[in-house]
mmCIF file with all atom_site columns, C-alpha atoms and ligand atoms in Angstrom:
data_model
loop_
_atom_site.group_PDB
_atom_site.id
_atom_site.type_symbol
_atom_site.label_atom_id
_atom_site.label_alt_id
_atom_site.label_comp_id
_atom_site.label_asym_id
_atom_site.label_entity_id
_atom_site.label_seq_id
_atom_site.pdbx_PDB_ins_code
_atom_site.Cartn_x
_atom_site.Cartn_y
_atom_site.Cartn_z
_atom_site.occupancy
_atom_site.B_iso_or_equiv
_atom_site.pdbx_formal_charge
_atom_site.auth_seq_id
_atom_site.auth_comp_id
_atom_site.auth_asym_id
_atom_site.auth_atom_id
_atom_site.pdbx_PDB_model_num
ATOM   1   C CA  . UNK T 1 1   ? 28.100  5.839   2.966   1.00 92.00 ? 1   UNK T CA  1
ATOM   2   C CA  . UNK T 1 2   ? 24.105  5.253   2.688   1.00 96.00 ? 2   UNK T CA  1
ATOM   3   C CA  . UNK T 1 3   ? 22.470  2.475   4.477   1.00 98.00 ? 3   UNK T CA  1
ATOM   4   C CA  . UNK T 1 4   ? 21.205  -0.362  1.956   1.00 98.00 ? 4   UNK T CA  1
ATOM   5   C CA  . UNK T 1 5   ? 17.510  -1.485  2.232   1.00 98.00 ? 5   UNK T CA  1
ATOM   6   C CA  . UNK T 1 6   ? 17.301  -5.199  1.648   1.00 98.00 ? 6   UNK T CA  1
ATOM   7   C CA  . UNK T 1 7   ? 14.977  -4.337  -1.575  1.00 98.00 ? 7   UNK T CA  1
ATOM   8   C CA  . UNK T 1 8   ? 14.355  -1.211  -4.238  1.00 98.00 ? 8   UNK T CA  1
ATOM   9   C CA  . UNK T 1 9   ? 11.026  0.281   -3.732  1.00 98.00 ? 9   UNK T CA  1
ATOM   10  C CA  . UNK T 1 10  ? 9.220   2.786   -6.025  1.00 98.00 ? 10  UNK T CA  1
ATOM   11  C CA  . UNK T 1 11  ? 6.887   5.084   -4.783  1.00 98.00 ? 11  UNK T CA  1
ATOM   12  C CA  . UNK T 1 12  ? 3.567   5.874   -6.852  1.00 98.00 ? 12  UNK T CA  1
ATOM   13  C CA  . UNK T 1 13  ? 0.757   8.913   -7.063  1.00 98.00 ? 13  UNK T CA  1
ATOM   14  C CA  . UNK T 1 14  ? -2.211  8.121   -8.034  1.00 98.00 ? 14  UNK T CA  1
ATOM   15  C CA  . UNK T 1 15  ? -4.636  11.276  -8.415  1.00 97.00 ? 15  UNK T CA  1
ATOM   16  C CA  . UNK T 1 16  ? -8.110  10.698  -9.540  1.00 93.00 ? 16  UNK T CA  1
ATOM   17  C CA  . UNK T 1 17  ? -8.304  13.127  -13.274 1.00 95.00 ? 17  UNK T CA  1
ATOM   18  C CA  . UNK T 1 18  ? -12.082 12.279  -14.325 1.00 93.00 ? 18  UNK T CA  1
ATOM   19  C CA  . UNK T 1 19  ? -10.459 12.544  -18.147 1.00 96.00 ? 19  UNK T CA  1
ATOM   20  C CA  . UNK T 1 20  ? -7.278  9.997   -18.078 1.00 97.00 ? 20  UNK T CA  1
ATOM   21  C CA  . UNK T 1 21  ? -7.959  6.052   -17.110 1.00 96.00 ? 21  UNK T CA  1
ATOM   22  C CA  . UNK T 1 22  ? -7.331  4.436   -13.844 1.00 96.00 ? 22  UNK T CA  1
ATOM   23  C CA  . UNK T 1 23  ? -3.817  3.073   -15.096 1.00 96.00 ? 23  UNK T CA  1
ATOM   24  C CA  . UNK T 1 24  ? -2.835  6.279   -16.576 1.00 97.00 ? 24  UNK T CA  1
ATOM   25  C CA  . UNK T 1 25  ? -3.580  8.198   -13.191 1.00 98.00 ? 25  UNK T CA  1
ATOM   26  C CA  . UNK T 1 26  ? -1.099  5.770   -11.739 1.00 98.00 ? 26  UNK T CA  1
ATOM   27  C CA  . UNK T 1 27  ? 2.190   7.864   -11.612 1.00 98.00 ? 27  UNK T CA  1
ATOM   28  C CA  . UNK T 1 28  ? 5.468   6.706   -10.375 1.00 98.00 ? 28  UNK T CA  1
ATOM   29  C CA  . UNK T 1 29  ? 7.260   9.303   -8.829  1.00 98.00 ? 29  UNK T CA  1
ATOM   30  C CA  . UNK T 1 30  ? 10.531  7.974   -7.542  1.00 98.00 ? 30  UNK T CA  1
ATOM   31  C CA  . UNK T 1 31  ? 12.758  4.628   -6.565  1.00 98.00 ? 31  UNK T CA  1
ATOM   32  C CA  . UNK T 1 32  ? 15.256  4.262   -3.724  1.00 98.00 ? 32  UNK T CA  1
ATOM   33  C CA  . UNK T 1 33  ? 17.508  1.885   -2.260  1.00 98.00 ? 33  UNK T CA  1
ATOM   34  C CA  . UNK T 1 34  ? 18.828  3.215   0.717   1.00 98.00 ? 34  UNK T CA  1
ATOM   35  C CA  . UNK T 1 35  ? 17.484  4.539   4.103   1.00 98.00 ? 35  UNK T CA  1
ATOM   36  C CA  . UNK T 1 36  ? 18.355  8.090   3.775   1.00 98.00 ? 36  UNK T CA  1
ATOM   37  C CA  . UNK T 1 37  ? 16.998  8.284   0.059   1.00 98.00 ? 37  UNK T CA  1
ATOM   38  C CA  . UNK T 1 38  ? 13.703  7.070   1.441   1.00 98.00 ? 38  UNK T CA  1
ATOM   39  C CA  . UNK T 1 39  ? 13.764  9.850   4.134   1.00 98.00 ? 39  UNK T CA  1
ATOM   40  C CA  . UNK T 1 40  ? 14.775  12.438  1.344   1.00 98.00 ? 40  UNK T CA  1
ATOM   41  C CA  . UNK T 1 41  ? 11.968  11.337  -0.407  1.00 98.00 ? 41  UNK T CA  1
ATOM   42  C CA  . UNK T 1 42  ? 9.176   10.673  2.310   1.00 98.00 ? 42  UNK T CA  1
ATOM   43  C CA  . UNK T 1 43  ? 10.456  14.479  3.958   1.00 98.00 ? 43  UNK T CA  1
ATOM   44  C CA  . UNK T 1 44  ? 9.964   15.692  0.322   1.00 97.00 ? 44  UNK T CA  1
ATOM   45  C CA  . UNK T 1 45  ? 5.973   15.042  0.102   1.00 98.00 ? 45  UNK T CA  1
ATOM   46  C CA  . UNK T 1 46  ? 2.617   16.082  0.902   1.00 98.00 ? 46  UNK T CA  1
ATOM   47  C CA  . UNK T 1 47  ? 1.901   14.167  4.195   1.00 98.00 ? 47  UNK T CA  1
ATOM   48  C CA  . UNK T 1 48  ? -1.379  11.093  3.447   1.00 98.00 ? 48  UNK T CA  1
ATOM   49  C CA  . UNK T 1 49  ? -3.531  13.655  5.290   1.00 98.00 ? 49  UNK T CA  1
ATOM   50  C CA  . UNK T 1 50  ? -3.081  16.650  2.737   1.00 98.00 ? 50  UNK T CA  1
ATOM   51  C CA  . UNK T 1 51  ? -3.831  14.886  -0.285  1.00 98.00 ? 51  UNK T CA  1
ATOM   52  C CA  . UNK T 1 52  ? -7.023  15.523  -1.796  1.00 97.00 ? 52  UNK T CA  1
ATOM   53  C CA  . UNK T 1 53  ? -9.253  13.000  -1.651  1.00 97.00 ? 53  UNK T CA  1
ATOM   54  C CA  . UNK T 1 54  ? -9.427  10.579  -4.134  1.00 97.00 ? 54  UNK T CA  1
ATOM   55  C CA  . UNK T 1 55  ? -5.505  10.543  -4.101  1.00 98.00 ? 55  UNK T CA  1
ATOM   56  C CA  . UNK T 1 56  ? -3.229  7.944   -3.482  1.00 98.00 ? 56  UNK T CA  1
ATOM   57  C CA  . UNK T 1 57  ? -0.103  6.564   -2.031  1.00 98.00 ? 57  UNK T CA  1
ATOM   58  C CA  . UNK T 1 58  ? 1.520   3.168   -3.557  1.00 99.00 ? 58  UNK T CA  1
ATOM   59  C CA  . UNK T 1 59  ? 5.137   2.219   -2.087  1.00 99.00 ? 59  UNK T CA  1
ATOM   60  C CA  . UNK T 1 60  ? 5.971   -1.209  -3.892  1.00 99.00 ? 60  UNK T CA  1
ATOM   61  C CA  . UNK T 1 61  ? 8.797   -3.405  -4.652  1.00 98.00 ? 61  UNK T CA  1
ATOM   62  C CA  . UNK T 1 62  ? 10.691  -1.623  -7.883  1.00 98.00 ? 62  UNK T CA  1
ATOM   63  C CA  . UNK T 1 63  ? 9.163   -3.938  -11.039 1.00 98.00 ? 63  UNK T CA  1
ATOM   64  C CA  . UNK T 1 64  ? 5.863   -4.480  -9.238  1.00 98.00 ? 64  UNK T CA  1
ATOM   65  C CA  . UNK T 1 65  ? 3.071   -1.860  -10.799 1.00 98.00 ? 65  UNK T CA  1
ATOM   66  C CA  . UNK T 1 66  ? 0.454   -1.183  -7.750  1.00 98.00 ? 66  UNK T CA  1
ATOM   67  C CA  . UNK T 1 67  ? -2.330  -2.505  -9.480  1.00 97.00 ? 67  UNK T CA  1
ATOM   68  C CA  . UNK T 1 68  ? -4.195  -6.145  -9.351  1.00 95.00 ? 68  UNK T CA  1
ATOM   69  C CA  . UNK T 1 69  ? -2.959  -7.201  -12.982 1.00 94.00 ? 69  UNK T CA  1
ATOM   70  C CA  . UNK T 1 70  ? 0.342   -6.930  -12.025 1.00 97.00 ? 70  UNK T CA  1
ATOM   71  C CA  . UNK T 1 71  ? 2.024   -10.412 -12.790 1.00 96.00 ? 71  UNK T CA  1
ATOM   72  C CA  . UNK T 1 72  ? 3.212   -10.190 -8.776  1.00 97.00 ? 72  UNK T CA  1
ATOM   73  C CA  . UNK T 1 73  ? 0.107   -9.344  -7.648  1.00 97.00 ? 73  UNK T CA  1
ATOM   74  C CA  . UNK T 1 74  ? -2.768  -10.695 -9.446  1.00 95.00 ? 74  UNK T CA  1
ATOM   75  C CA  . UNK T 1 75  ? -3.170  -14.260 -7.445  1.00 95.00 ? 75  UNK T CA  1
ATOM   76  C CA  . UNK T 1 76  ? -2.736  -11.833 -4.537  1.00 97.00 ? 76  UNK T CA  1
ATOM   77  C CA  . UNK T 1 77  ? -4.687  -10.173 -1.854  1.00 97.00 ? 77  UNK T CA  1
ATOM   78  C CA  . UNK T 1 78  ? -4.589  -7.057  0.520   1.00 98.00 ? 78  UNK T CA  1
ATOM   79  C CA  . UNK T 1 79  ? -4.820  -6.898  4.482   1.00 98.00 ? 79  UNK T CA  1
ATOM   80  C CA  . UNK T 1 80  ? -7.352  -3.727  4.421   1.00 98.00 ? 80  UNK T CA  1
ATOM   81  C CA  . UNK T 1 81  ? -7.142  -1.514  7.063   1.00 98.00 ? 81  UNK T CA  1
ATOM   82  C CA  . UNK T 1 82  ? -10.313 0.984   6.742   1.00 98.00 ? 82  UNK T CA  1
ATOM   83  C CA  . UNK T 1 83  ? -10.201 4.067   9.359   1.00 98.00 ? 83  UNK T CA  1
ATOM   84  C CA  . UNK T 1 84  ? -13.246 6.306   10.010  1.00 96.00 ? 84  UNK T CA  1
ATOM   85  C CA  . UNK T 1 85  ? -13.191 10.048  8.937   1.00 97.00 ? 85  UNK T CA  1
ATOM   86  C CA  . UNK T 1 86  ? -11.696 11.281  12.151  1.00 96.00 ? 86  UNK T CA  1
ATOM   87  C CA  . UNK T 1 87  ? -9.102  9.060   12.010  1.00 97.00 ? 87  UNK T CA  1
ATOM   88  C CA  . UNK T 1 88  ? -7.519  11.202  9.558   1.00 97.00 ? 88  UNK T CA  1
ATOM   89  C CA  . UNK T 1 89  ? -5.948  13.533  11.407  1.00 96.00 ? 89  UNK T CA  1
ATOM   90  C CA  . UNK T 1 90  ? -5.169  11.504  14.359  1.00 95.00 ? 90  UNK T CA  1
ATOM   91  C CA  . UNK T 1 91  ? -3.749  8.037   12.915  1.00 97.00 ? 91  UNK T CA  1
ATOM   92  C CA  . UNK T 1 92  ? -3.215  8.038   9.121   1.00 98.00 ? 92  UNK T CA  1
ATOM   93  C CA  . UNK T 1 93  ? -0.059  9.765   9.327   1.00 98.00 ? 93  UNK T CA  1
ATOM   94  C CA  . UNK T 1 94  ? 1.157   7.642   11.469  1.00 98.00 ? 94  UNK T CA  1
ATOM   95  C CA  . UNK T 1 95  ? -0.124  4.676   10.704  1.00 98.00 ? 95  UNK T CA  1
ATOM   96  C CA  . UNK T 1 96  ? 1.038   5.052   7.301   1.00 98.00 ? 96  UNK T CA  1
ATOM   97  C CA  . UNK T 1 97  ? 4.537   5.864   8.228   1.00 98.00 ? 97  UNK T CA  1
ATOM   98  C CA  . UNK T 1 98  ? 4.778   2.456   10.380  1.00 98.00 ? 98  UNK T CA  1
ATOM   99  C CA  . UNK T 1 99  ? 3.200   0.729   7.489   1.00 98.00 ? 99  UNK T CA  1
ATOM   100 C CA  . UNK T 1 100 ? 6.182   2.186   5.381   1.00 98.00 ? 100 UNK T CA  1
ATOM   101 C CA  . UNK T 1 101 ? 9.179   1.501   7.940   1.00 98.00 ? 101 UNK T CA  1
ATOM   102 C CA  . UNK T 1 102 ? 7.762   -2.347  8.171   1.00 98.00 ? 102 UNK T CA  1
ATOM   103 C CA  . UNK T 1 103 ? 7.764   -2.325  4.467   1.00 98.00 ? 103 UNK T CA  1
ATOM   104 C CA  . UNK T 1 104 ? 11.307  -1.034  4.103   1.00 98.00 ? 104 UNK T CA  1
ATOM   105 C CA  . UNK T 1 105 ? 12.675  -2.517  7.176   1.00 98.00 ? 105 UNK T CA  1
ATOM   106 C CA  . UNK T 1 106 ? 11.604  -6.089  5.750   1.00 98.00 ? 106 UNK T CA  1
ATOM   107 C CA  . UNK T 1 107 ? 9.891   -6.264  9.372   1.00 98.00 ? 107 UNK T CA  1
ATOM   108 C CA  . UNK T 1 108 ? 8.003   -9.544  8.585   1.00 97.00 ? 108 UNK T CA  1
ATOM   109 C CA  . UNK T 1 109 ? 10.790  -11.804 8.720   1.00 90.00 ? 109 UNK T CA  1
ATOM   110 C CA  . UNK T 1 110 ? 11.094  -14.861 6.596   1.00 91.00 ? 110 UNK T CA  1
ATOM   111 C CA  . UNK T 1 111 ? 7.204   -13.693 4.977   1.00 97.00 ? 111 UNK T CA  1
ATOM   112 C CA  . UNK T 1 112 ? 9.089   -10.267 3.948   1.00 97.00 ? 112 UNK T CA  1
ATOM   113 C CA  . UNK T 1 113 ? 9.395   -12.315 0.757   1.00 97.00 ? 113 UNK T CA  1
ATOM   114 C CA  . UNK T 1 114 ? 5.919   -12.588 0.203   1.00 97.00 ? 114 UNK T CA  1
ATOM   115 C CA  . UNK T 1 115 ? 5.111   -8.506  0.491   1.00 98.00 ? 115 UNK T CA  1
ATOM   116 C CA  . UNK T 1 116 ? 4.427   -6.839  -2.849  1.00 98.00 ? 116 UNK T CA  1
ATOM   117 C CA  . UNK T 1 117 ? 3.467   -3.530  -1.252  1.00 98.00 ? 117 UNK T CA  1
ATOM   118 C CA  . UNK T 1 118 ? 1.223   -0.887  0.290   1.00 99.00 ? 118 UNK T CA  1
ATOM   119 C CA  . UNK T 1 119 ? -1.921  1.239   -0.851  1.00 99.00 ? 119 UNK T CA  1
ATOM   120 C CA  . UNK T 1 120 ? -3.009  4.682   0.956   1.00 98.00 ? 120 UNK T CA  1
ATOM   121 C CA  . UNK T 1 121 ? -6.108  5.558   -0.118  1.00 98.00 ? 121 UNK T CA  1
ATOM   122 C CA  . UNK T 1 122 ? -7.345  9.166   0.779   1.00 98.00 ? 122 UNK T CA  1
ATOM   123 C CA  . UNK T 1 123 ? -11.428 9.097   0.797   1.00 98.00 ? 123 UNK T CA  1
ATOM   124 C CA  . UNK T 1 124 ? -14.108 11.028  1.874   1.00 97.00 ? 124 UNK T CA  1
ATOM   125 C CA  . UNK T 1 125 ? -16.228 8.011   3.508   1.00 97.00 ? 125 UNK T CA  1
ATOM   126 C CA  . UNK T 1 126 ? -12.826 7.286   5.140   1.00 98.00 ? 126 UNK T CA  1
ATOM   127 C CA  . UNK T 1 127 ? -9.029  6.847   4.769   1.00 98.00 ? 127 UNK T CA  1
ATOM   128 C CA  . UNK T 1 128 ? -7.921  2.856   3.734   1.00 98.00 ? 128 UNK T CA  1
ATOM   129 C CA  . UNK T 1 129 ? -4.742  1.270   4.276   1.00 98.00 ? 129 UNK T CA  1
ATOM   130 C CA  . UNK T 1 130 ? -3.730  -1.757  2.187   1.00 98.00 ? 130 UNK T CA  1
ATOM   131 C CA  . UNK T 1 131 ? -1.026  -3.896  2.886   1.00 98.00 ? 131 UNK T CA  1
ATOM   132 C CA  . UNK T 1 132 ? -0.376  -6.119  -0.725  1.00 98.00 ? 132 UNK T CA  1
ATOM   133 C CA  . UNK T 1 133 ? 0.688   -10.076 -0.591  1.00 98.00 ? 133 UNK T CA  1
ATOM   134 C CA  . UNK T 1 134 ? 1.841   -12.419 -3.685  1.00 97.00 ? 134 UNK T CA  1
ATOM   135 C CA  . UNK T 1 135 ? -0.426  -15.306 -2.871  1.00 95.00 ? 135 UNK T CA  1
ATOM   136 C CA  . UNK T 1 136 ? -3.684  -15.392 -1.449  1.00 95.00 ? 136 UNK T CA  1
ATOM   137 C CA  . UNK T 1 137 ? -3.989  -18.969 -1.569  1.00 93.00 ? 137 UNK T CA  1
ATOM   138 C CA  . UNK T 1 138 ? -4.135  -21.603 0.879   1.00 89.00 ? 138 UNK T CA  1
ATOM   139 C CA  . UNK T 1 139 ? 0.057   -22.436 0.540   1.00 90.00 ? 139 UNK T CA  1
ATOM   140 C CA  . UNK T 1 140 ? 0.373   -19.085 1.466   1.00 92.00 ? 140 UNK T CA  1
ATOM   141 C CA  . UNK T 1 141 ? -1.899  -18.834 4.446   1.00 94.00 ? 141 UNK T CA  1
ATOM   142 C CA  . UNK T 1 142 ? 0.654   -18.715 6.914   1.00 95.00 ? 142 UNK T CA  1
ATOM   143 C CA  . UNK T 1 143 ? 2.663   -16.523 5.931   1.00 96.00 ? 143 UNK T CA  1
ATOM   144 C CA  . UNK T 1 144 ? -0.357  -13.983 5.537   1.00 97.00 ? 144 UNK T CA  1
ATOM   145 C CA  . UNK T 1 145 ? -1.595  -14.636 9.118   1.00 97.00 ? 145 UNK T CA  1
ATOM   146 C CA  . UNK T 1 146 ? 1.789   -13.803 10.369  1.00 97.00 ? 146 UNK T CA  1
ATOM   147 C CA  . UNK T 1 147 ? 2.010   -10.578 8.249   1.00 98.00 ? 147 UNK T CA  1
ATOM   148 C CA  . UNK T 1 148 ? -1.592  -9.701  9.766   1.00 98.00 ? 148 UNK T CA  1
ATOM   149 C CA  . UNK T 1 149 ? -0.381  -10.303 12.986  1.00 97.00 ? 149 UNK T CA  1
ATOM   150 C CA  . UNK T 1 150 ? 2.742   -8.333  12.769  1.00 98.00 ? 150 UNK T CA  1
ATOM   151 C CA  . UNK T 1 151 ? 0.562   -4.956  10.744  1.00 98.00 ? 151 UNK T CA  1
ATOM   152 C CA  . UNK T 1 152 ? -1.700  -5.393  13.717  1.00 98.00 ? 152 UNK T CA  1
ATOM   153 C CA  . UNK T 1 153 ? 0.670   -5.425  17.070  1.00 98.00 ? 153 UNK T CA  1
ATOM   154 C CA  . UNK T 1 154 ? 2.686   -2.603  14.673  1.00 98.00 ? 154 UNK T CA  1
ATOM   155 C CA  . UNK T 1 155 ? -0.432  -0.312  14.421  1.00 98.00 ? 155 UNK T CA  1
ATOM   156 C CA  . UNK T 1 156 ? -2.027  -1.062  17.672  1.00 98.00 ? 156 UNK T CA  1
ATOM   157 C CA  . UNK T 1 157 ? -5.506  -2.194  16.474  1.00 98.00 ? 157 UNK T CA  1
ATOM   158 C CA  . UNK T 1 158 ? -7.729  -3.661  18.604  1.00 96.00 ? 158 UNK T CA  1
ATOM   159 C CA  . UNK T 1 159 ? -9.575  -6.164  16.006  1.00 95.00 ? 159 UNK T CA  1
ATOM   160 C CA  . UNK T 1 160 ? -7.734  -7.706  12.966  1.00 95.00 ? 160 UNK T CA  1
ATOM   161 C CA  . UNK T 1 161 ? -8.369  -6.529  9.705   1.00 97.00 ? 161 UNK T CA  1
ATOM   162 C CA  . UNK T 1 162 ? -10.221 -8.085  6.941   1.00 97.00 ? 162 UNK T CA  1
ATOM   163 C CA  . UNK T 1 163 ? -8.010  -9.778  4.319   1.00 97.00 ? 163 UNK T CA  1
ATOM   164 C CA  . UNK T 1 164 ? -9.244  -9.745  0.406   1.00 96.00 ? 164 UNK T CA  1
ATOM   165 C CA  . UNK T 1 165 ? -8.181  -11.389 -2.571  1.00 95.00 ? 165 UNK T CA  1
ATOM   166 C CA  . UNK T 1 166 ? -7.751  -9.319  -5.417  1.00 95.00 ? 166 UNK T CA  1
ATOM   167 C CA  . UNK T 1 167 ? -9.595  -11.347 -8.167  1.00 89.00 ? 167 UNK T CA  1
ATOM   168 C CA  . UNK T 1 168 ? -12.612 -11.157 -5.478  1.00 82.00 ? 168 UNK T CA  1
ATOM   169 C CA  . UNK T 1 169 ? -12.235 -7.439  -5.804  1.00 80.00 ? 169 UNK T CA  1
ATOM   170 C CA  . UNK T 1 170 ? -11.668 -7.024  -9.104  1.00 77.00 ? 170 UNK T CA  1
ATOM   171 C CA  . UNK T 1 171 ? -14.986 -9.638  -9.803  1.00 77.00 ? 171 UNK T CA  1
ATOM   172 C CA  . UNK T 1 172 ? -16.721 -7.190  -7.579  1.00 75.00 ? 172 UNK T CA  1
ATOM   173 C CA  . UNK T 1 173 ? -15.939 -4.309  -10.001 1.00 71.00 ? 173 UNK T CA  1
ATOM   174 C CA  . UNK T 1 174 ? -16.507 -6.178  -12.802 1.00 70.00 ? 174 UNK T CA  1
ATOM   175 C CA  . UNK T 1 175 ? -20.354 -6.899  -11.490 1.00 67.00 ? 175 UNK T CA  1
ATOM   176 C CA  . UNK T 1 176 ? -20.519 -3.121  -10.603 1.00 62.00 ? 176 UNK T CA  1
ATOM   177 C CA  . UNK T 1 177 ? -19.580 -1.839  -13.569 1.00 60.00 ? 177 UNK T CA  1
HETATM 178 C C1  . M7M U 2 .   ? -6.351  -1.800  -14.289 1.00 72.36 ? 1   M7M U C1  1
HETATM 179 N N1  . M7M U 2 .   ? -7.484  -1.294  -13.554 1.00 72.36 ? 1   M7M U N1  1
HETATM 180 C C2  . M7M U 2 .   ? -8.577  -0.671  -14.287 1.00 72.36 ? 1   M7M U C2  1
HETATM 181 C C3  . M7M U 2 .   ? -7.483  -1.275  -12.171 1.00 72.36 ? 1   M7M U C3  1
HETATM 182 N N2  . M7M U 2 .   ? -6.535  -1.969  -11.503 1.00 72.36 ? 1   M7M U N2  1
HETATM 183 C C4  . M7M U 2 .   ? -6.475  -1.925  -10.140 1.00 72.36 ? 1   M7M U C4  1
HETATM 184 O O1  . M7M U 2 .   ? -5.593  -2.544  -9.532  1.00 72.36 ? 1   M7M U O1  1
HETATM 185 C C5  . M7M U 2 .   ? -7.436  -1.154  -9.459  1.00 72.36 ? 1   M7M U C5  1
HETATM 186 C C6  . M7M U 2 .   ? -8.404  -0.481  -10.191 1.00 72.36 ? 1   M7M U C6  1
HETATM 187 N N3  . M7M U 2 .   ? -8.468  -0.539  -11.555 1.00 72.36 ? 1   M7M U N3  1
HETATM 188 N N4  . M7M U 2 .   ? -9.204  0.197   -9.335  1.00 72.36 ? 1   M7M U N4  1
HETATM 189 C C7  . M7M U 2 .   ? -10.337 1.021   -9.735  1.00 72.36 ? 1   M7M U C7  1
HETATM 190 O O2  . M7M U 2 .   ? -10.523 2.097   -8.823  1.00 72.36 ? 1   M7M U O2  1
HETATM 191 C C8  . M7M U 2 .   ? -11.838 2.038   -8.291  1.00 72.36 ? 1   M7M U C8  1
HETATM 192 C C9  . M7M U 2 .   ? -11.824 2.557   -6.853  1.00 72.36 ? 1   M7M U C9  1
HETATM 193 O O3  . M7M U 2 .   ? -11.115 1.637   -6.063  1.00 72.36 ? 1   M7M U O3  1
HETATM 194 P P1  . M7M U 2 .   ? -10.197 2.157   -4.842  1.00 72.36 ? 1   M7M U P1  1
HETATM 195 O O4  . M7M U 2 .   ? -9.342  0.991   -4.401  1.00 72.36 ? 1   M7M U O4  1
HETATM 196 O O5  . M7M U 2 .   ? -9.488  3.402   -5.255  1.00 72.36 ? 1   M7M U O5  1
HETATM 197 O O6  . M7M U 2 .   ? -11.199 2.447   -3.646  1.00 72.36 ? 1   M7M U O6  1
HETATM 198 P P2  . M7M U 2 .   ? -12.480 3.380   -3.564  1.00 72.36 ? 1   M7M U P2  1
HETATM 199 O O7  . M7M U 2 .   ? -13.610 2.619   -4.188  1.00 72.36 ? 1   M7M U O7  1
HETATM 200 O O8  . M7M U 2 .   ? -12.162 4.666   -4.314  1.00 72.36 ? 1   M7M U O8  1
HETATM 201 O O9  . M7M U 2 .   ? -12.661 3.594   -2.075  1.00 72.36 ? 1   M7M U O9  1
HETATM 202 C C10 . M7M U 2 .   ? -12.231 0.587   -8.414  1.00 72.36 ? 1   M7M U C10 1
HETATM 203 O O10 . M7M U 2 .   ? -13.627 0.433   -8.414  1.00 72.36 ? 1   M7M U O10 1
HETATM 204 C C11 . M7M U 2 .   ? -11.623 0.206   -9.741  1.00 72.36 ? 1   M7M U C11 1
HETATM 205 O O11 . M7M U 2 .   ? -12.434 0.659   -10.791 1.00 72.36 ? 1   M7M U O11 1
HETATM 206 C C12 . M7M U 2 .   ? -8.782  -0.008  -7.965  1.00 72.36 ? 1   M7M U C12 1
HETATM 207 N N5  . M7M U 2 .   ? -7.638  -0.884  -8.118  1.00 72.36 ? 1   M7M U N5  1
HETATM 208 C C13 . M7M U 2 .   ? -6.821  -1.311  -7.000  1.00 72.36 ? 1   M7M U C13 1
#
């Protein structure tokens, strides 16, 4: 028999088409429940480092759409892990492999609840990261220093990533646009 995961995740594409919207470029590609269907499916792909840039990875909880206005995500935030260009074919692999595997392995203990998700982004100025919580508020601050903690010892950084809340982002964009 397959091995159960704890939750149902649903991996998304996104690939940057200059014509289509942002939400339209977001393509869901598969779901799985089980350890050897997520292997099947990670084995299947184009590793982080050969997508084009621009492209991206989502892997989040099936029902949760990778994208602030989700209904999971929008009082959320994002532990953002931003590599520089040569990082790419030395870490992002990995890293984003780990990143998966913590994901799916519910490695954050009791704060596994409070994990929507996780973003590659593939960029010319440099490869991002993005590790997705519900809550970015205060009631919640706990459990997102612990999931820090645990993405950092996991990946090996040195310094501890910035965390951002997603309605700070999304104001950002807002202004820029
Ligand atoms: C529903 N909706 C439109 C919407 N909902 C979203 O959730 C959402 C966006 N739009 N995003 C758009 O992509 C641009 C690049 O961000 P980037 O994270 O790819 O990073 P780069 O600037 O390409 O490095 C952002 O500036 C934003 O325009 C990003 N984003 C997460």
């Amino acid at each position: 028999i397959k091995h159960p995961l704890h939750n149902k995740w649903t991996l998304w594409y996104f690939e940057n088409d200059k014509n289509k919207g942002w939400e339209e470029n977001q393509r869901e590609i598969t779901s799985f429940s089980t350890v050897e269907d997520f292997w099947c499916v990670f084995n299947h792909i184009k590793q982080a480092s050969d997508l084009r840039v621009g492209c991206d990875y989502s892997l989040f909880k099936s029902g949760i759409r990778p994208m602030w206005e989700d209904e999971t995500n929008k009082n959320g935030g994002r532990w953002l892990i931003s590599l520089d260009r040569k990082q790419r074919s030395s870490e992002l692999n990995a890293f984003w492999l780990e990143i998966l595997l913590c994901l799916i392995g519910e490695a954050f203990d009791d704060y596994s609840e409070d994990i929507c998700g996780a973003v590659v982004n593939v960029r010319a100025k440099g490869d991002k990261i993005g590790i997705w919580t519900v809550d970015a508020s205060r009631s919640k601050s706990d459990g997102i220093l612990s999931i820090g903690e645990i993405v950092k010892n996991a990946l090996g950084l040195k310094v501890t990533p910035p965390y951002e809340v997603h309605n700070a982002s999304a104001a950002r964009v807002s202004i820029k646009l």
